[in-house]
Coordinates of C-alpha atoms in Angstrom, one line a residue:
Chain A
M4 CA 0.0 -0.1 -0.1
L5 CA 1.3 3.4 -1.0
S6 CA 0.4 6.7 1.1
I7 CA 0.6 9.8 -1.1
T8 CA 0.0 13.3 0.0
C9 CA -0.7 15.9 -2.9
A10 CA -0.1 19.6 -1.8
G11 CA 0.0 23.1 -3.4
F12 CA -1.8 26.3 -3.5
G13 CA -5.6 26.4 -3.8
G14 CA -6.2 26.5 -7.6
Q15 CA -3.2 24.6 -8.6
G16 CA -5.4 21.5 -8.9
V17 CA -3.9 19.3 -6.4
L18 CA -7.3 17.8 -5.3
T19 CA -8.0 17.1 -8.9
A20 CA -4.6 15.5 -9.4
G21 CA -5.4 13.3 -6.3
L22 CA -8.9 12.4 -7.8
I23 CA -7.6 11.4 -11.2
L24 CA -5.0 9.3 -9.5
A25 CA -7.6 7.8 -7.4
H26 CA -10.0 7.2 -10.4
I27 CA -7.5 5.5 -12.6
S28 CA -6.3 3.4 -9.8
M29 CA -9.9 2.3 -9.1
I30 CA -10.4 1.3 -12.8
E31 CA -6.9 -0.6 -12.7
G32 CA -8.3 -2.7 -10.0
K33 CA -6.7 -1.1 -6.9
R34 CA -8.4 -0.3 -3.6
I35 CA -8.2 3.4 -2.8
T36 CA -9.1 6.1 -0.4
W37 CA -9.0 10.0 -1.0
V38 CA -9.4 12.4 1.8
P39 CA -9.3 16.3 1.2
S40 CA -7.6 18.6 3.8
Y41 CA -10.7 19.9 5.5
G42 CA -11.0 22.8 7.8
S43 CA -11.7 26.5 7.6
E44 CA -9.4 27.1 4.9
M45 CA -8.5 30.4 3.2
R46 CA -8.7 31.2 -0.3
G47 CA -5.1 30.9 -1.7
G48 CA -4.1 28.9 1.1
T49 CA -2.6 25.5 1.0
A50 CA -4.6 22.7 -0.3
S51 CA -3.7 19.0 0.1
C52 CA -5.3 15.6 -0.1
R53 CA -4.2 12.2 1.0
L54 CA -4.5 9.1 -0.9
R55 CA -4.0 5.6 -0.2
I56 CA -3.6 3.0 -3.0
G57 CA -3.3 -0.8 -2.4
D58 CA -4.2 -4.3 -3.3
S59 CA -6.3 -5.2 -0.2
E60 CA -8.9 -3.3 1.9
I61 CA -7.5 0.1 2.9
L62 CA -8.4 0.1 6.7
N63 CA -7.5 3.6 7.6
P64 CA -7.8 6.5 5.3
F65 CA -5.5 8.8 7.5
F66 CA -1.8 8.7 8.1
T67 CA 0.9 10.7 9.6
T68 CA 3.8 9.5 7.5
M69 CA 3.9 9.0 3.6
G70 CA 5.7 7.0 1.1
A71 CA 5.4 9.9 -1.5
L72 CA 4.7 13.6 -1.6
V73 CA 3.6 15.5 -4.6
A74 CA 4.5 19.2 -3.9
M75 CA 3.3 21.6 -6.1
N76 CA 4.8 24.7 -4.3
H77 CA 7.3 25.5 -1.7
D78 CA 4.9 25.6 1.2
A79 CA 4.0 22.0 0.5
V80 CA 7.5 21.0 0.7
T81 CA 8.0 22.9 4.1
R82 CA 4.8 21.3 5.7
F83 CA 5.2 17.7 4.5
E84 CA 8.7 17.0 3.7
H85 CA 9.5 15.9 7.3
S86 CA 6.5 13.4 7.1
V87 CA 8.0 11.6 4.2
V88 CA 9.3 8.2 5.4
K89 CA 13.1 7.3 4.7
N90 CA 13.8 6.4 1.4
G91 CA 10.4 7.8 0.3
L92 CA 9.7 10.1 -2.7
V93 CA 9.4 13.6 -3.2
I94 CA 8.0 15.0 -6.6
S95 CA 8.8 18.5 -6.5
N96 CA 7.6 21.4 -8.9
S97 CA 10.9 23.0 -9.5
T98 CA 9.4 25.9 -11.2
M99 CA 8.0 26.9 -7.7
V100 CA 10.4 25.1 -5.5
K101 CA 13.8 26.6 -6.0
D102 CA 16.9 26.5 -3.7
H103 CA 15.4 24.1 -1.2
A104 CA 17.9 21.7 0.5
F105 CA 16.2 18.4 0.7
R106 CA 16.7 15.7 3.2
G107 CA 19.5 13.4 2.2
D108 CA 17.7 10.1 3.2
I109 CA 14.7 10.5 0.4
R110 CA 14.5 10.3 -3.3
V111 CA 13.8 13.7 -4.9
V112 CA 12.4 14.2 -8.5
E113 CA 12.5 17.7 -9.5
V114 CA 10.1 18.6 -12.4
P115 CA 9.4 22.2 -13.7
A116 CA 5.9 21.3 -14.1
T117 CA 4.4 24.9 -14.4
D118 CA 7.1 25.7 -17.1
I119 CA 6.2 22.5 -18.8
A120 CA 2.6 23.2 -18.8
A121 CA 3.0 26.7 -19.9
S122 CA 5.4 25.8 -22.8
L123 CA 2.6 23.3 -24.0
K124 CA 0.2 26.1 -23.8
N125 CA -1.9 24.3 -21.2
P126 CA -1.1 26.3 -18.1
R127 CA -3.6 24.6 -15.9
G128 CA -2.0 21.3 -16.8
A129 CA 0.9 21.6 -14.3
N130 CA -1.0 19.0 -12.0
I131 CA -1.1 16.5 -14.7
T132 CA 2.5 17.1 -15.4
M133 CA 3.2 16.2 -11.8
L134 CA 1.0 13.2 -12.2
G135 CA 3.3 12.0 -14.9
A136 CA 6.3 12.4 -12.9
T137 CA 4.6 10.6 -10.1
I138 CA 3.6 7.6 -12.3
A139 CA 7.1 7.3 -13.6
A140 CA 8.9 7.5 -10.5
T141 CA 6.6 5.3 -8.4
R142 CA 6.0 2.7 -11.2
L143 CA 2.4 2.4 -9.9
F144 CA 1.1 1.7 -13.4
P145 CA 2.7 1.7 -17.0
V146 CA 2.9 5.4 -18.3
E147 CA 1.0 4.5 -21.4
T148 CA -1.9 2.9 -19.5
F149 CA -2.2 5.9 -17.2
A150 CA -2.1 8.4 -20.0
D151 CA -5.0 6.3 -21.8
G152 CA -6.6 6.6 -18.2
I153 CA -6.4 10.5 -18.2
D154 CA -7.8 10.7 -21.8
A155 CA -10.9 8.6 -20.6
Y156 CA -11.2 10.6 -17.5
F157 CA -11.5 13.9 -19.3
A158 CA -13.5 12.5 -22.3
K159 CA -16.1 11.3 -19.7
K160 CA -16.3 14.7 -18.4
G161 CA -16.8 16.1 -22.0
R162 CA -13.5 18.1 -21.5
N163 CA -11.3 16.1 -24.0
N164 CA -7.9 18.0 -24.3
P165 CA -5.1 16.2 -25.9
L166 CA -2.7 18.5 -24.2
N167 CA -3.4 17.0 -20.9
R168 CA -1.9 13.6 -22.3
E169 CA 0.9 15.6 -23.6
C170 CA 1.6 17.3 -20.1
F171 CA 1.5 13.9 -18.5
L172 CA 4.0 12.3 -20.9
R173 CA 6.3 15.4 -20.5
G174 CA 6.2 14.8 -16.8
A175 CA 6.9 11.3 -17.1
A176 CA 9.8 11.8 -19.4
A177 CA 11.2 14.5 -17.1
V178 CA 12.0 11.6 -14.5
A179 CA 13.9 9.4 -17.0
E180 CA 16.0 12.6 -17.7
V181 CA 16.8 13.0 -13.9
Chain B
M10 CA -23.2 -1.5 -12.4
P11 CA -19.5 -0.7 -12.1
L12 CA -17.6 0.8 -9.2
Q13 CA -17.9 4.6 -9.0
L14 CA -15.7 7.0 -7.2
M15 CA -17.9 9.0 -4.9
K16 CA -17.7 11.3 -1.8
G17 CA -19.6 10.0 1.2
N18 CA -22.3 12.7 1.1
H19 CA -22.8 12.2 -2.6
A20 CA -23.2 8.4 -2.3
L21 CA -25.5 8.7 0.5
S22 CA -27.6 11.1 -1.5
E23 CA -27.6 9.1 -4.6
A24 CA -28.6 5.8 -2.7
A25 CA -31.4 7.8 -1.0
V26 CA -33.2 8.6 -4.3
R27 CA -32.5 4.9 -5.5
A28 CA -34.1 3.8 -2.2
G29 CA -37.3 5.8 -3.2
C30 CA -36.7 8.9 -1.5
R31 CA -38.9 11.8 -3.0
F32 CA -38.6 14.4 -0.6
F33 CA -35.9 16.6 1.0
G34 CA -36.6 19.6 3.2
G35 CA -33.5 21.1 4.9
Y36 CA -31.2 23.8 5.3
P37 CA -27.4 24.2 4.3
I38 CA -24.7 23.7 6.8
T39 CA -21.1 22.4 6.6
P40 CA -20.2 19.5 6.4
Q41 CA -23.4 18.1 5.2
S42 CA -24.2 20.8 2.5
E43 CA -23.2 18.3 -0.4
I44 CA -26.6 16.3 0.4
P45 CA -28.9 19.1 -0.2
E46 CA -26.7 20.3 -3.0
Y47 CA -26.9 16.8 -4.9
L48 CA -30.5 16.3 -4.1
S49 CA -31.5 19.9 -5.3
A50 CA -30.5 18.6 -8.9
R51 CA -31.1 15.0 -8.5
L52 CA -34.7 14.8 -6.9
P53 CA -36.5 17.0 -9.5
Q54 CA -35.2 14.5 -12.2
S55 CA -36.9 11.7 -10.6
G56 CA -40.0 13.4 -10.0
G57 CA -39.4 14.2 -6.4
I58 CA -39.3 17.5 -4.5
F59 CA -36.4 19.4 -3.2
L60 CA -37.1 22.3 -0.7
Q61 CA -34.5 24.5 0.7
A62 CA -36.5 25.4 3.9
E63 CA -36.0 28.7 5.7
S64 CA -34.7 26.9 8.8
E65 CA -34.0 23.4 9.9
L66 CA -37.2 23.5 12.0
A67 CA -39.3 24.0 9.0
G68 CA -37.2 21.3 7.1
I69 CA -38.1 18.6 9.5
N70 CA -41.7 19.6 9.7
M71 CA -41.9 19.4 6.0
V72 CA -40.5 15.9 6.3
Y73 CA -43.2 15.2 8.7
G74 CA -45.9 16.1 6.2
A75 CA -44.4 14.4 3.2
A76 CA -44.0 11.2 5.3
A77 CA -47.5 11.5 6.4
A78 CA -48.5 11.3 2.8
G79 CA -46.7 7.9 2.4
F80 CA -43.6 9.2 0.7
R81 CA -40.1 8.4 1.6
A82 CA -38.8 11.5 3.1
M83 CA -35.4 12.9 4.6
T84 CA -33.5 15.7 5.9
S85 CA -30.0 16.2 6.9
S86 CA -27.9 18.5 9.1
S87 CA -24.9 19.1 11.2
G88 CA -23.9 20.5 14.6
P89 CA -26.5 23.3 15.7
G90 CA -28.7 22.3 12.9
F91 CA -29.2 18.8 14.2
S92 CA -30.3 20.3 17.7
L93 CA -33.1 22.2 15.9
L94 CA -34.4 19.1 14.4
Q95 CA -35.1 17.3 17.6
E96 CA -38.5 18.5 18.2
G97 CA -39.6 17.4 14.8
I98 CA -38.1 14.1 15.2
S99 CA -40.2 13.6 18.5
Y100 CA -43.3 14.6 16.6
I101 CA -42.6 12.2 13.8
A102 CA -41.9 9.4 16.2
S103 CA -44.9 10.3 18.1
A104 CA -47.0 10.1 15.0
E105 CA -45.4 6.9 14.1
L106 CA -44.2 7.9 10.7
P107 CA -41.3 6.7 8.9
A108 CA -38.4 9.4 7.9
V109 CA -34.7 9.4 7.4
I110 CA -32.6 12.1 9.3
V111 CA -29.0 12.3 8.5
D112 CA -26.5 14.0 11.0
V113 CA -22.9 14.5 9.6
Q114 CA -21.3 15.1 12.9
R115 CA -19.1 18.1 13.3
Y116 CA -16.7 19.1 16.2
G117 CA -17.9 21.1 19.2
S118 CA -20.9 22.3 21.2
G119 CA -22.5 25.7 20.1
L120 CA -21.2 26.8 16.9
G121 CA -18.2 24.4 17.1
D122 CA -16.2 23.9 13.8
I123 CA -16.5 22.0 10.5
S124 CA -14.1 19.2 11.2
Q125 CA -15.0 15.5 12.0
A126 CA -16.3 14.6 15.6
Q127 CA -18.5 12.0 17.2
S128 CA -19.9 14.3 19.9
D129 CA -23.6 13.9 18.9
Y130 CA -23.8 10.2 20.3
F131 CA -26.2 10.9 23.0
Q132 CA -28.3 13.2 21.0
A133 CA -28.7 10.5 18.4
T134 CA -29.0 7.4 20.5
K135 CA -30.7 8.6 23.7
G136 CA -33.4 10.8 22.1
G137 CA -32.4 14.3 21.3
G138 CA -36.0 15.4 21.6
H139 CA -38.7 14.8 24.3
G140 CA -40.7 12.0 25.4
D141 CA -40.7 8.2 25.0
Y142 CA -39.1 7.4 21.5
K143 CA -36.1 6.0 20.0
C144 CA -34.7 6.1 16.5
I145 CA -32.6 3.3 15.0
V146 CA -29.2 4.9 14.4
F147 CA -27.0 3.7 11.7
A148 CA -23.4 4.5 11.7
P149 CA -21.5 4.3 8.3
A150 CA -17.7 3.6 8.3
S151 CA -17.2 4.0 4.6
V152 CA -18.6 5.5 1.6
Q153 CA -20.0 2.2 0.7
E154 CA -21.8 2.0 3.9
S155 CA -23.0 5.4 3.6
A156 CA -24.9 4.2 0.5
D157 CA -26.0 0.9 1.9
L158 CA -27.2 2.0 5.2
V159 CA -29.4 4.8 4.0
V160 CA -31.3 2.2 2.0
E161 CA -31.5 0.2 5.2
A162 CA -32.6 3.2 7.2
F163 CA -35.7 3.9 4.7
D164 CA -36.6 0.3 4.8
K165 CA -36.6 0.1 8.6
A166 CA -38.1 3.5 9.1
E167 CA -41.2 2.0 7.1
E168 CA -41.2 -1.3 8.6
Y169 CA -41.4 0.2 12.1
R170 CA -43.0 3.5 11.1
N171 CA -40.3 5.2 13.0
P172 CA -37.6 7.8 12.2
C173 CA -34.2 6.4 11.6
I174 CA -30.9 8.3 11.9
I175 CA -27.7 8.1 9.9
L176 CA -25.0 9.1 12.2
S177 CA -22.2 10.1 9.7
D178 CA -19.3 12.6 10.3
A179 CA -17.1 14.9 8.4
S180 CA -14.4 12.5 7.4
I181 CA -16.8 9.9 6.2
A182 CA -18.9 12.7 4.4
Q183 CA -15.8 14.2 2.6
M184 CA -13.8 11.3 1.8
V185 CA -13.7 9.7 -1.5
E186 CA -13.8 5.8 -2.1
P187 CA -15.2 3.4 -4.7
V188 CA -18.7 2.5 -4.2
L189 CA -21.2 0.2 -5.8
L190 CA -24.4 1.9 -5.8
P191 CA -27.9 0.1 -4.9
E192 CA -30.2 -0.6 -7.7
E193 CA -32.9 1.9 -8.4
R194 CA -36.2 1.0 -6.7
G195 CA -39.9 2.3 -7.3
I196 CA -42.0 4.2 -5.0
D197 CA -44.8 2.9 -2.9
P198 CA -46.6 5.9 -1.2
D199 CA -50.2 4.2 -1.1
K200 CA -49.8 3.1 2.6
A201 CA -52.7 2.1 4.6
W202 CA -51.8 4.9 7.1
A203 CA -51.0 7.7 4.5
V204 CA -53.3 10.6 4.1
R205 CA -54.6 11.2 0.6
G206 CA -56.1 14.6 0.6
K207 CA -59.6 15.6 0.1
H208 CA -59.8 13.7 -3.2
G209 CA -59.6 10.0 -1.8
G210 CA -59.6 7.9 1.1
E211 CA -61.2 7.9 4.4
F212 CA -60.7 10.4 7.3
K213 CA -57.3 10.0 9.0
R214 CA -55.7 11.9 11.8
V215 CA -51.9 12.6 11.7
T216 CA -51.2 13.1 15.4
S217 CA -49.6 11.3 18.2
T218 CA -50.9 7.7 18.1
M219 CA -51.0 7.7 21.9
Y220 CA -54.6 9.4 21.3
Y221 CA -56.2 6.2 19.9
I222 CA -54.1 3.3 20.9
E223 CA -55.3 1.4 23.8
D224 CA -52.8 0.5 26.6
F225 CA -50.3 2.7 24.9
D226 CA -47.6 2.2 27.5
A227 CA -47.4 -1.4 26.8
Y228 CA -47.8 -0.9 23.0
I229 CA -45.0 1.5 22.7
K230 CA -42.5 -0.3 25.0
N231 CA -43.2 -3.5 23.1
K232 CA -42.3 -1.6 19.8
Y233 CA -39.0 -0.3 21.0
D234 CA -38.3 -3.6 22.8
T235 CA -38.8 -5.4 19.5
M236 CA -36.6 -3.2 17.6
A237 CA -33.8 -3.4 20.4
H238 CA -34.1 -7.1 20.0
N239 CA -34.1 -7.5 16.3
E240 CA -32.1 -4.6 14.8
Q241 CA -28.7 -5.0 16.4
R242 CA -25.9 -4.9 13.9
W243 CA -22.0 -4.9 14.3
E244 CA -18.9 -6.2 13.1
S245 CA -16.3 -8.2 15.2
V246 CA -12.7 -8.2 14.3
H247 CA -10.6 -10.7 16.1
T248 CA -12.5 -10.8 19.3
E249 CA -12.5 -14.5 19.8
D250 CA -9.0 -14.4 21.6
A251 CA -8.6 -10.6 22.2
D252 CA -7.1 -9.5 25.5
V253 CA -8.3 -5.9 24.9
V254 CA -11.2 -5.2 22.6
L255 CA -11.6 -1.7 21.1
V256 CA -15.0 -0.3 20.7
A257 CA -15.4 2.1 17.9
Y258 CA -17.8 3.2 15.3
G259 CA -17.6 5.5 11.9
I260 CA -14.4 6.9 11.1
S261 CA -12.7 5.9 14.5
S262 CA -13.4 2.3 13.7
R263 CA -11.2 2.5 10.6
I264 CA -8.4 3.8 12.5
C265 CA -9.0 1.0 15.0
K266 CA -8.9 -1.6 12.4
E267 CA -5.5 -0.5 11.4
A268 CA -4.5 -0.5 15.0
V269 CA -5.7 -4.2 15.4
S270 CA -3.8 -5.3 12.3
E271 CA -0.7 -3.7 13.4
A272 CA -1.0 -5.0 17.0
R273 CA -1.5 -8.5 15.8
A274 CA 1.5 -8.3 13.8
Q275 CA 3.5 -7.5 16.9
G276 CA 1.8 -10.5 18.7
I277 CA -0.5 -8.3 20.8
R278 CA -4.1 -9.8 21.0
L279 CA -6.2 -6.7 20.1
G280 CA -9.7 -6.9 18.9
L281 CA -12.4 -4.6 17.8
I282 CA -16.3 -4.4 18.1
R283 CA -17.6 -1.8 15.6
P284 CA -21.4 -1.1 16.3
I285 CA -23.2 -0.5 12.9
T286 CA -26.3 0.2 14.8
L287 CA -25.7 2.7 17.9
W288 CA -29.3 2.3 18.8
P289 CA -30.1 -0.4 19.3
F290 CA -26.7 -0.8 20.8
P291 CA -25.3 -4.2 19.8
V292 CA -25.2 -5.8 23.4
N293 CA -25.1 -9.1 21.7
A294 CA -21.6 -8.5 20.5
F295 CA -20.4 -8.6 24.0
S296 CA -21.6 -12.1 24.9
G297 CA -19.1 -14.9 25.0
L298 CA -16.2 -12.4 25.7
E299 CA -15.3 -13.6 29.2
H300 CA -11.7 -14.0 28.1
V301 CA -11.4 -10.1 27.5
K302 CA -9.4 -8.3 30.1
A303 CA -10.6 -4.8 29.2
F304 CA -12.5 -2.7 26.7
M305 CA -11.4 0.6 25.3
T306 CA -13.7 2.9 23.3
V307 CA -12.0 5.1 20.6
E308 CA -14.2 8.3 20.2
L309 CA -13.6 11.5 18.3
S310 CA -15.0 13.6 21.0
A311 CA -13.7 15.7 24.0
L312 CA -16.0 13.9 26.4
P313 CA -16.7 10.0 26.5
R314 CA -20.2 9.0 25.1
L315 CA -19.8 5.5 23.8
D316 CA -18.2 4.2 26.9
E317 CA -21.3 4.4 28.9
D318 CA -23.1 1.8 26.6
V319 CA -19.9 -0.4 26.6
K320 CA -20.1 -0.3 30.3
L321 CA -23.7 -1.4 30.4
A322 CA -23.1 -4.1 27.6
C323 CA -20.3 -5.7 29.4
E324 CA -22.0 -5.1 32.7
M325 CA -18.9 -3.7 34.3
R326 CA -17.4 -7.1 34.7
V327 CA -14.1 -5.7 33.4
P328 CA -12.6 -2.0 33.2
V329 CA -13.9 0.0 30.2
R330 CA -11.4 2.9 29.3
H331 CA -11.7 5.5 26.7
F332 CA -9.4 7.0 24.1
L333 CA -10.6 10.6 23.1
G334 CA -9.7 12.7 20.1
G335 CA -11.6 15.1 17.9
V336 CA -9.5 18.1 17.1
S337 CA -6.7 16.2 15.7
I338 CA -7.0 12.5 14.4
P339 CA -5.2 10.0 16.3
D340 CA -2.6 7.8 14.8
S341 CA -3.3 4.0 14.8
S342 CA 0.0 3.4 16.7
V343 CA -1.1 5.8 19.7
I344 CA -4.2 3.7 20.1
T345 CA -2.2 0.4 20.2
E346 CA 0.0 1.9 22.8
A347 CA -2.9 2.9 24.9
A348 CA -4.3 -0.6 24.6
I349 CA -0.8 -2.0 25.7
A350 CA -0.8 0.4 28.6
I351 CA -4.3 -1.0 29.8
L352 CA -3.0 -4.6 29.4
K353 CA 0.0 -3.9 31.6
E354 CA -2.3 -2.4 34.3
Q355 CA -4.5 -5.6 34.2
R356 CA -1.4 -7.8 34.9

C-alpha cells in the first residue's frame, strides 16, 4: 500500500490530481481512499489531499507518514517533507520550489511542471505534469496505461484536451531525464 | 453497475433517491451541504421535490408532512442544525411515521467547527427530543456503507413506522472511495396509514398515536423492545481471543482496524467491536467475551459518550476505558500503545 499526499496552492489542481490518480487506480483494480484537507481554509491557502492505494482493503484513510509527496509549491515541501518516510519519494515542482535543501535520506524528483505546462500552452496542466512524474517515479502503473486513463477521465467529463496527455507524458519523461 | 468514485455525502444522496426517497426539506450547513446540493438537482429529475427550507425546524416539519402522505422523505444537518431538528423528530416518532434524518457530525458544542467529530452520540441514541421514543441509529464507516445504510434506514423506518438516523461525520462525508450503488427502486406511497387529501381515502388523523391506541404504555414499550431485540448490527474483528477489545464506530473504527492489524503483527491480541447500529446498541456483540481483560472505546470527542453503553453491555465485569480525540485524528500506533498500557495495568 502506498500513502501519497498531494499539496499546493488552492487553484493549482492538487485535489483534482489526487482524484484522477484515485480514479485511474480504481479502474485498474486497486483499492483506494482519497481524503481532502478539511477545515476552515483560506482562499489561496494550502490545499492538500491524502491517498492510499493498495491491493487489499484500505483500513485507515488517514496517515501521519507517507511514502510519496507530490509538492506543487514551496509551502507543500515545508509542511510535508519531514513526514515522508526514509527512502520515500518527493516529486517537487521545481518551477515553484527553488533553492531548497532536501533531506538526504529521501529520493527527490524535481520537475519544472509549471514551466512545462506553460510551454505546452496548457497552463492549468501543471498538476497533470506532476502526475506524469509521479507515475513514472513510483511505477504504480505503466505510463501509457495511465495516459490512456487520463484521456478517458477527461473524455467522460466532456473536456477532452489532448494537451493533458502531452503534459502527462512530458512529466513522465522528465523523471527519465533526472 | 460498475464501481464509481464518490464522496460519502454524494453516495448517500444518490442511494437515498434509488431507495425511493422523493422529498428532501432542509437547510445548508457544513459538512453536510453536499447532500442538499446533490438532491436539489437529482430529486426533480426523479419526480421528487427538493425544498430549501427557511430553517431546520421548517425542514423537519416538511419531512413530517411528506411522510404522512406516505412518501419516503429525509432531511440532513450538522452541529447546531441537528439540535434544531429534535422537536420535529419527536413529533414524527409520536405520529409513528417513517423518515430518515442524517447527522453529519462536526466538532464542538455551540457553533463548533466543521471538522470531524463523534460528539452527537447521546443526542442521536438517547433521544435528542422529548418523550418516549427511540430512533434506529446507523453509523456508516465507509462511503459504501453510507450508500448501503441509507437504503436500510428507509426500509426499517417504514417497517417500524419510526424515524431512523444516519450518524455520519465530516470524514466519512468528505472522503472519496469506490462505491457500488444500489439498484434503483420504485416508490410505494400508497400506504394504509397515509393521508390522501380531500380527493380520496377515508378520514385520518396525523397526530400522536397515543390518542387512539389502547394500553399505549405497553404498546410503545413493546415496539421499542422488538426493535432493540431485532435490529442490532455490528462487526467483530478478532474478538475471539482478544485481551483488549476496542469499541469504535464510523471513522474511528477505521483507525482501530489498522491498530488491530498492527498490534496482531506484533503479537498483541487486540480486537475490535464496531457497532453499525448505535441504537439499538449491539449488546449481543459482548456475549461470549469472558476472556477479554478490558474494553477501550475510541471516540472522536472531547468527552466520552460511547463508553457508557459499553459499560452497560459488558455489565462492568472488566474495566472500560476510553481514548478520546477530535480536534486531531489519532494515529493508529497511539491507540495500540494505549491498549498495551491498559493490558500492563491488568497484569
